[in-house]
Tab-separated table of C-alpha atoms in Angstrom:
chain	number	residue	atom	x	y	z
Y	282	UNK	CA	-135.075	183.998	32.710
Y	283	UNK	CA	-132.032	185.602	32.426
Y	284	UNK	CA	-129.448	182.969	32.380
Y	285	UNK	CA	-129.684	180.585	29.510
Y	286	UNK	CA	-127.603	177.528	28.630
Y	287	UNK	CA	-127.443	175.790	25.261
Y	288	UNK	CA	-125.190	172.435	24.597
Y	289	UNK	CA	-122.991	172.940	21.809
Y	290	UNK	CA	-121.251	170.074	19.958
Y	291	UNK	CA	-120.228	169.845	15.809
Y	292	UNK	CA	-123.176	168.257	14.406
Y	293	UNK	CA	-125.314	169.662	11.879
Y	294	UNK	CA	-128.506	170.111	13.996
Y	295	UNK	CA	-126.568	172.477	16.578
Y	296	UNK	CA	-127.214	175.634	14.403
Y	297	UNK	CA	-130.771	174.797	14.801
Y	298	UNK	CA	-130.651	175.066	18.538
Y	299	UNK	CA	-128.438	177.387	18.683
Y	300	UNK	CA	-130.379	179.822	16.380
Y	301	UNK	CA	-133.679	178.981	19.080
Y	302	UNK	CA	-131.351	179.772	22.018
Y	303	UNK	CA	-130.212	183.428	20.360
Y	304	UNK	CA	-133.811	183.891	20.294
Y	305	UNK	CA	-134.709	183.490	23.403
Y	306	UNK	CA	-132.025	185.092	24.855
Y	307	UNK	CA	-132.964	188.161	22.690
Y	308	UNK	CA	-136.651	188.134	23.965
Y	309	UNK	CA	-135.663	187.778	27.590
Y	310	UNK	CA	-132.666	189.952	27.765
Y	311	UNK	CA	-130.634	186.602	28.995
Y	312	UNK	CA	-126.813	185.827	29.102
Y	313	UNK	CA	-126.212	182.867	26.884
Y	314	UNK	CA	-123.662	180.308	27.648
Y	315	UNK	CA	-122.563	177.766	25.036
Y	316	UNK	CA	-121.210	174.431	26.544
Y	317	UNK	CA	-119.265	172.196	24.168
Y	318	UNK	CA	-119.774	168.605	24.980
Y	319	UNK	CA	-118.996	165.870	23.123
Y	320	UNK	CA	-118.143	162.438	23.039
Y	321	UNK	CA	-114.639	161.282	22.161
Y	322	UNK	CA	-114.126	159.681	18.816
Y	323	UNK	CA	-110.495	158.609	19.600
Y	324	UNK	CA	-110.772	155.892	22.180
Y	325	UNK	CA	-107.222	156.196	23.719
Y	326	UNK	CA	-107.759	159.682	24.477
Y	327	UNK	CA	-111.206	159.062	26.341
Y	328	UNK	CA	-109.351	156.328	28.529
Y	329	UNK	CA	-106.689	158.712	29.129
Y	330	UNK	CA	-109.241	161.516	29.700
Y	331	UNK	CA	-107.528	163.925	27.259
Y	332	UNK	CA	-108.543	165.608	24.683
Y	333	UNK	CA	-107.532	164.498	21.271
Y	334	UNK	CA	-106.600	166.868	18.463
Y	335	UNK	CA	-109.716	165.948	16.583
Y	336	UNK	CA	-111.936	166.959	19.675
Y	337	UNK	CA	-109.884	170.291	19.994
Y	338	UNK	CA	-110.610	171.099	16.439
Y	339	UNK	CA	-114.154	170.609	16.569
Y	340	UNK	CA	-114.520	172.453	20.106
Y	341	UNK	CA	-112.466	175.603	18.511
Y	342	UNK	CA	-114.522	175.623	15.250
Y	343	UNK	CA	-117.617	175.370	17.238
Y	344	UNK	CA	-116.300	178.159	19.316
Y	345	UNK	CA	-115.806	180.357	16.671
Y	346	UNK	CA	-119.352	179.956	15.417
Y	347	UNK	CA	-120.845	180.463	18.406
Y	348	UNK	CA	-119.206	183.403	19.379
Y	349	UNK	CA	-120.013	185.040	15.825
Y	350	UNK	CA	-123.524	184.359	16.027
Y	351	UNK	CA	-123.827	185.766	19.379
Y	352	UNK	CA	-121.756	188.817	18.474
Y	353	UNK	CA	-124.214	189.090	15.459
Y	354	UNK	CA	-127.058	188.963	17.364
Y	355	UNK	CA	-126.032	191.393	20.076
Y	356	UNK	CA	-126.452	189.207	22.907
Y	357	UNK	CA	-124.263	188.688	25.728
Y	358	UNK	CA	-122.357	185.699	25.687
Y	359	UNK	CA	-119.700	183.238	26.925
Y	360	UNK	CA	-118.028	179.974	26.666
Y	361	UNK	CA	-117.659	177.017	28.652
Y	362	UNK	CA	-115.910	173.744	27.468
Y	363	UNK	CA	-115.529	170.188	29.034
Y	364	UNK	CA	-111.803	168.931	29.427
Y	365	UNK	CA	-112.164	165.722	27.559
Y	366	UNK	CA	-114.703	163.831	25.745
Y	367	UNK	CA	-114.734	160.469	28.054
Y	368	UNK	CA	-118.685	159.479	27.899
Y	369	UNK	CA	-119.311	159.492	31.481
Y	370	UNK	CA	-117.320	162.958	32.057
Y	371	UNK	CA	-119.905	164.102	29.282
Y	372	UNK	CA	-122.977	163.160	30.815
Y	373	UNK	CA	-122.429	164.057	34.250
Y	374	UNK	CA	-120.719	167.466	33.530
Y	375	UNK	CA	-123.304	168.457	31.090
Y	376	UNK	CA	-125.843	167.925	33.946
Y	377	UNK	CA	-123.777	169.726	36.120
Y	378	UNK	CA	-123.163	172.496	34.275
Y	379	UNK	CA	-127.214	172.736	33.469
Y	380	UNK	CA	-127.803	173.368	37.276
Y	381	UNK	CA	-126.435	176.941	36.802
Y	382	UNK	CA	-128.996	178.297	34.281
Y	383	UNK	CA	-132.541	179.262	34.014
Y	384	UNK	CA	-133.062	177.028	31.122
Y	385	UNK	CA	-131.087	174.484	29.093
Y	386	UNK	CA	-131.287	174.105	25.329
Y	387	UNK	CA	-130.495	170.661	23.967
Y	388	UNK	CA	-131.026	168.508	20.844
Y	389	UNK	CA	-133.037	165.455	20.801
Y	390	UNK	CA	-130.685	162.361	20.308
Y	391	UNK	CA	-130.267	161.742	16.622
Y	392	UNK	CA	-130.355	157.760	15.792
Y	393	UNK	CA	-127.096	156.061	15.471
Y	394	UNK	CA	-124.979	159.556	16.277
Y	395	UNK	CA	-122.073	158.812	18.386
Y	396	UNK	CA	-121.348	162.649	19.460
Y	397	UNK	CA	-123.252	162.622	22.679
Y	398	UNK	CA	-124.212	159.548	24.610
Y	399	UNK	CA	-127.769	158.216	24.006
Y	400	UNK	CA	-128.864	158.399	27.662
Y	401	UNK	CA	-127.590	162.173	28.283
Y	402	UNK	CA	-130.746	164.280	27.290
Y	403	UNK	CA	-132.884	162.219	29.819
Y	404	UNK	CA	-130.179	161.951	32.434
Y	405	UNK	CA	-129.786	166.352	32.158
Y	406	UNK	CA	-133.795	166.813	32.559
Y	407	UNK	CA	-133.965	164.225	35.450
Y	408	UNK	CA	-131.062	165.373	37.256
Y	409	UNK	CA	-130.328	169.173	36.795
Y	410	UNK	CA	-133.111	170.580	38.443
Y	411	UNK	CA	-133.964	172.894	35.746
Y	412	UNK	CA	-136.321	173.215	32.667
Y	413	UNK	CA	-134.677	171.690	29.574
Y	414	UNK	CA	-135.938	172.569	26.212
Y	415	UNK	CA	-135.332	169.913	23.608
Y	416	UNK	CA	-135.089	170.856	20.153
Y	417	UNK	CA	-136.323	167.868	17.431
Y	418	UNK	CA	-133.451	166.447	15.469
Y	419	UNK	CA	-135.424	167.364	12.149
Y	420	UNK	CA	-137.685	169.996	10.889
Y	421	UNK	CA	-137.117	173.981	11.153
Y	422	UNK	CA	-138.711	176.281	14.276
Y	423	UNK	CA	-139.136	179.895	13.017
Y	424	UNK	CA	-140.885	180.551	16.326
Y	425	UNK	CA	-140.646	178.690	19.617
Y	426	UNK	CA	-142.979	179.573	22.281
Y	427	UNK	CA	-145.767	181.844	20.174
Y	428	UNK	CA	-148.275	178.653	20.571
Y	429	UNK	CA	-148.119	176.852	23.487
Y	430	UNK	CA	-149.195	173.557	24.518
Y	431	UNK	CA	-149.360	172.260	27.960
Y	432	UNK	CA	-149.703	168.495	28.889
Y	433	UNK	CA	-151.566	168.669	32.143
Y	434	UNK	CA	-152.249	165.617	34.547
Y	435	UNK	CA	-151.968	167.625	37.750
Y	436	UNK	CA	-149.099	165.596	38.577
Y	437	UNK	CA	-145.917	167.479	40.888
Y	438	UNK	CA	-143.542	166.946	37.132
Y	439	UNK	CA	-146.425	168.864	35.290
Y	440	UNK	CA	-146.720	171.692	38.067
Y	441	UNK	CA	-142.894	172.044	38.194
Y	442	UNK	CA	-142.888	172.400	33.913
Y	443	UNK	CA	-145.580	174.858	34.199
Y	444	UNK	CA	-143.874	177.114	36.706
Y	445	UNK	CA	-140.753	176.770	34.784
Y	446	UNK	CA	-142.368	177.980	31.571
Y	447	UNK	CA	-144.684	180.787	32.941
Y	448	UNK	CA	-142.221	183.293	31.242
Y	449	UNK	CA	-142.898	181.625	28.068
Y	450	UNK	CA	-146.318	181.532	28.466
Y	451	UNK	CA	-146.898	185.166	29.460
Y	452	UNK	CA	-145.459	186.026	26.243
Y	453	UNK	CA	-147.083	183.772	24.206
Y	454	UNK	CA	-149.701	184.317	21.397
Y	455	UNK	CA	-151.688	181.440	22.659
Y	456	UNK	CA	-151.788	178.668	25.050
Y	457	UNK	CA	-153.472	175.551	25.223
Y	458	UNK	CA	-153.822	173.027	28.304
Y	459	UNK	CA	-154.440	169.327	27.096
Y	460	UNK	CA	-155.690	167.767	30.101
Y	461	UNK	CA	-154.266	163.982	30.227
Y	462	UNK	CA	-156.469	163.068	33.509
Y	463	UNK	CA	-158.920	160.102	33.300
Y	464	UNK	CA	-161.796	159.734	35.082
Y	465	UNK	CA	-160.095	157.680	37.628
Y	466	UNK	CA	-157.878	160.745	38.556
Y	467	UNK	CA	-160.483	162.976	39.333
Y	468	UNK	CA	-161.996	163.184	43.214
Y	469	UNK	CA	-164.665	160.718	43.963
Y	470	UNK	CA	-167.954	161.555	45.390
Y	471	UNK	CA	-166.795	159.706	48.381
Y	472	UNK	CA	-164.462	161.788	49.186
Y	473	UNK	CA	-166.962	164.597	49.909
Y	474	UNK	CA	-166.911	168.622	49.107
Y	475	UNK	CA	-163.505	169.441	47.807
Y	476	UNK	CA	-162.175	172.860	46.524
Y	477	UNK	CA	-163.247	173.062	42.685
Y	478	UNK	CA	-159.855	173.519	41.061
Y	479	UNK	CA	-158.947	174.623	37.999
Y	480	UNK	CA	-155.389	175.357	36.191
Y	481	UNK	CA	-157.055	177.721	33.696
Y	482	UNK	CA	-158.236	179.885	36.670
Y	483	UNK	CA	-154.681	179.752	37.879
Y	484	UNK	CA	-153.131	180.778	34.893
Y	485	UNK	CA	-155.689	183.660	34.387
Y	486	UNK	CA	-154.726	184.828	38.187
Y	487	UNK	CA	-151.085	184.915	36.716
Y	488	UNK	CA	-151.856	186.894	33.910
Y	489	UNK	CA	-151.958	183.926	31.172
Y	490	UNK	CA	-154.941	183.739	29.103
Y	491	UNK	CA	-155.318	179.936	28.244
Y	492	UNK	CA	-157.988	177.700	26.772
Y	493	UNK	CA	-158.513	173.858	27.919
Y	494	UNK	CA	-159.245	170.407	26.078
Y	495	UNK	CA	-159.432	166.966	27.446
Y	496	UNK	CA	-157.817	164.654	25.789
Y	497	UNK	CA	-160.082	161.335	25.438
Y	498	UNK	CA	-158.999	157.732	25.969
Y	499	UNK	CA	-157.357	155.804	28.872
Y	500	UNK	CA	-153.167	154.795	29.205
Y	501	UNK	CA	-152.570	153.430	25.682
Y	502	UNK	CA	-152.175	155.928	22.620
Y	503	UNK	CA	-152.213	159.378	25.011
Y	504	UNK	CA	-148.758	160.087	24.052
Y	505	UNK	CA	-149.825	159.645	20.353
Y	506	UNK	CA	-152.892	161.681	20.938
Y	507	UNK	CA	-150.853	164.271	22.443
Y	508	UNK	CA	-148.596	164.306	19.405
Y	509	UNK	CA	-151.282	164.604	16.845
Y	510	UNK	CA	-152.965	167.207	18.815
Y	511	UNK	CA	-150.020	169.251	18.607
Y	512	UNK	CA	-150.032	169.054	14.956
Y	513	UNK	CA	-153.918	170.254	15.010
Y	514	UNK	CA	-153.213	173.476	16.968
Y	515	UNK	CA	-149.816	174.414	14.997
Y	516	UNK	CA	-148.340	174.387	18.483
Y	517	UNK	CA	-144.407	175.598	18.138
Y	518	UNK	CA	-143.673	174.133	21.977
Y	519	UNK	CA	-145.220	171.664	24.065
Y	520	UNK	CA	-144.706	171.965	27.808
Y	521	UNK	CA	-144.463	168.778	30.072
Y	522	UNK	CA	-143.350	167.218	33.258
Y	523	UNK	CA	-140.863	164.548	32.868
Y	524	UNK	CA	-141.695	160.730	34.259
Y	525	UNK	CA	-145.181	161.914	35.231
Y	526	UNK	CA	-148.022	159.331	35.090
Y	527	UNK	CA	-149.343	160.875	31.575
Y	528	UNK	CA	-151.021	157.140	30.926
Y	529	UNK	CA	-148.967	155.420	28.076
Y	530	UNK	CA	-148.315	152.630	30.610
Y	531	UNK	CA	-147.935	152.172	34.367
Y	532	UNK	CA	-144.253	152.450	34.142
Y	533	UNK	CA	-142.885	155.583	34.992
Y	534	UNK	CA	-141.040	157.629	32.320
Y	535	UNK	CA	-142.386	155.707	29.574
Y	536	UNK	CA	-144.128	158.599	28.430
Y	537	UNK	CA	-141.024	160.615	28.583
Y	538	UNK	CA	-139.005	158.476	26.438
Y	539	UNK	CA	-141.654	157.839	24.028
Y	540	UNK	CA	-142.174	162.018	23.156
Y	541	UNK	CA	-138.237	162.547	23.515
Y	542	UNK	CA	-138.409	159.495	20.838
Y	543	UNK	CA	-140.855	160.985	18.427
Y	544	UNK	CA	-141.000	164.540	19.389
Y	545	UNK	CA	-142.063	166.998	16.109
Y	546	UNK	CA	-141.812	170.292	17.952
Y	547	UNK	CA	-139.836	171.926	20.617
Y	548	UNK	CA	-140.499	170.555	24.110
Y	549	UNK	CA	-139.696	172.176	27.296
Y	550	UNK	CA	-139.523	169.227	30.262
Y	551	UNK	CA	-138.612	169.407	34.045
Y	552	UNK	CA	-138.921	166.866	36.532
């Protein structure tokens, strides 16, 4: 994990995700790229695909804060900015830039905020091909990745998230695998003898010590149980696949959107 990208705008919560991104960059000796991407508030400028004076001033102020924070932390950094703030451009270019990083740090969409398109975070997660760490829009997070919870259902999205998060897991003080697999997901006796797969065993082979728990219940309420258990564990990071079948309903993506809307700790998602 040597190349980290953090989404920058001029929201109040931007400082919180920048602090987290800087902390991760220091821990892994990574370069940090700040990407300024924000929706244009001046409609004629958005239509003309040209940055307004207000957007330019916000961008320059954000660049100054980013550069100063990185210099104070002693990390290698660089600055990227979008040419204008037309909403479609903001979403597509943020997603495209995210493909050139090992990890992307973004903020949870804030209710009624017009700084970024509401669908941007989910769009980036689904289409950038990189793990995205989403920071809640409320709360403080002095540590991220010391106590990790993995939402596990053995789906390909969860597998991707697990592998993307291995560098963080290897450095964590504790890792808990929260299994969301139901009885219907297990191999049936009619299939004959099958290998005894074990995700804890796999993590141990990778040098990661983890504990396992199963969240009881079927479909409805699993995401609530997951979020509740995170509080009990004191987890400061949850790792999960995006748009995997986690049980909230049979509609793909429902669990992902639920967590993105109700998250209380940072979430690392991969697809």
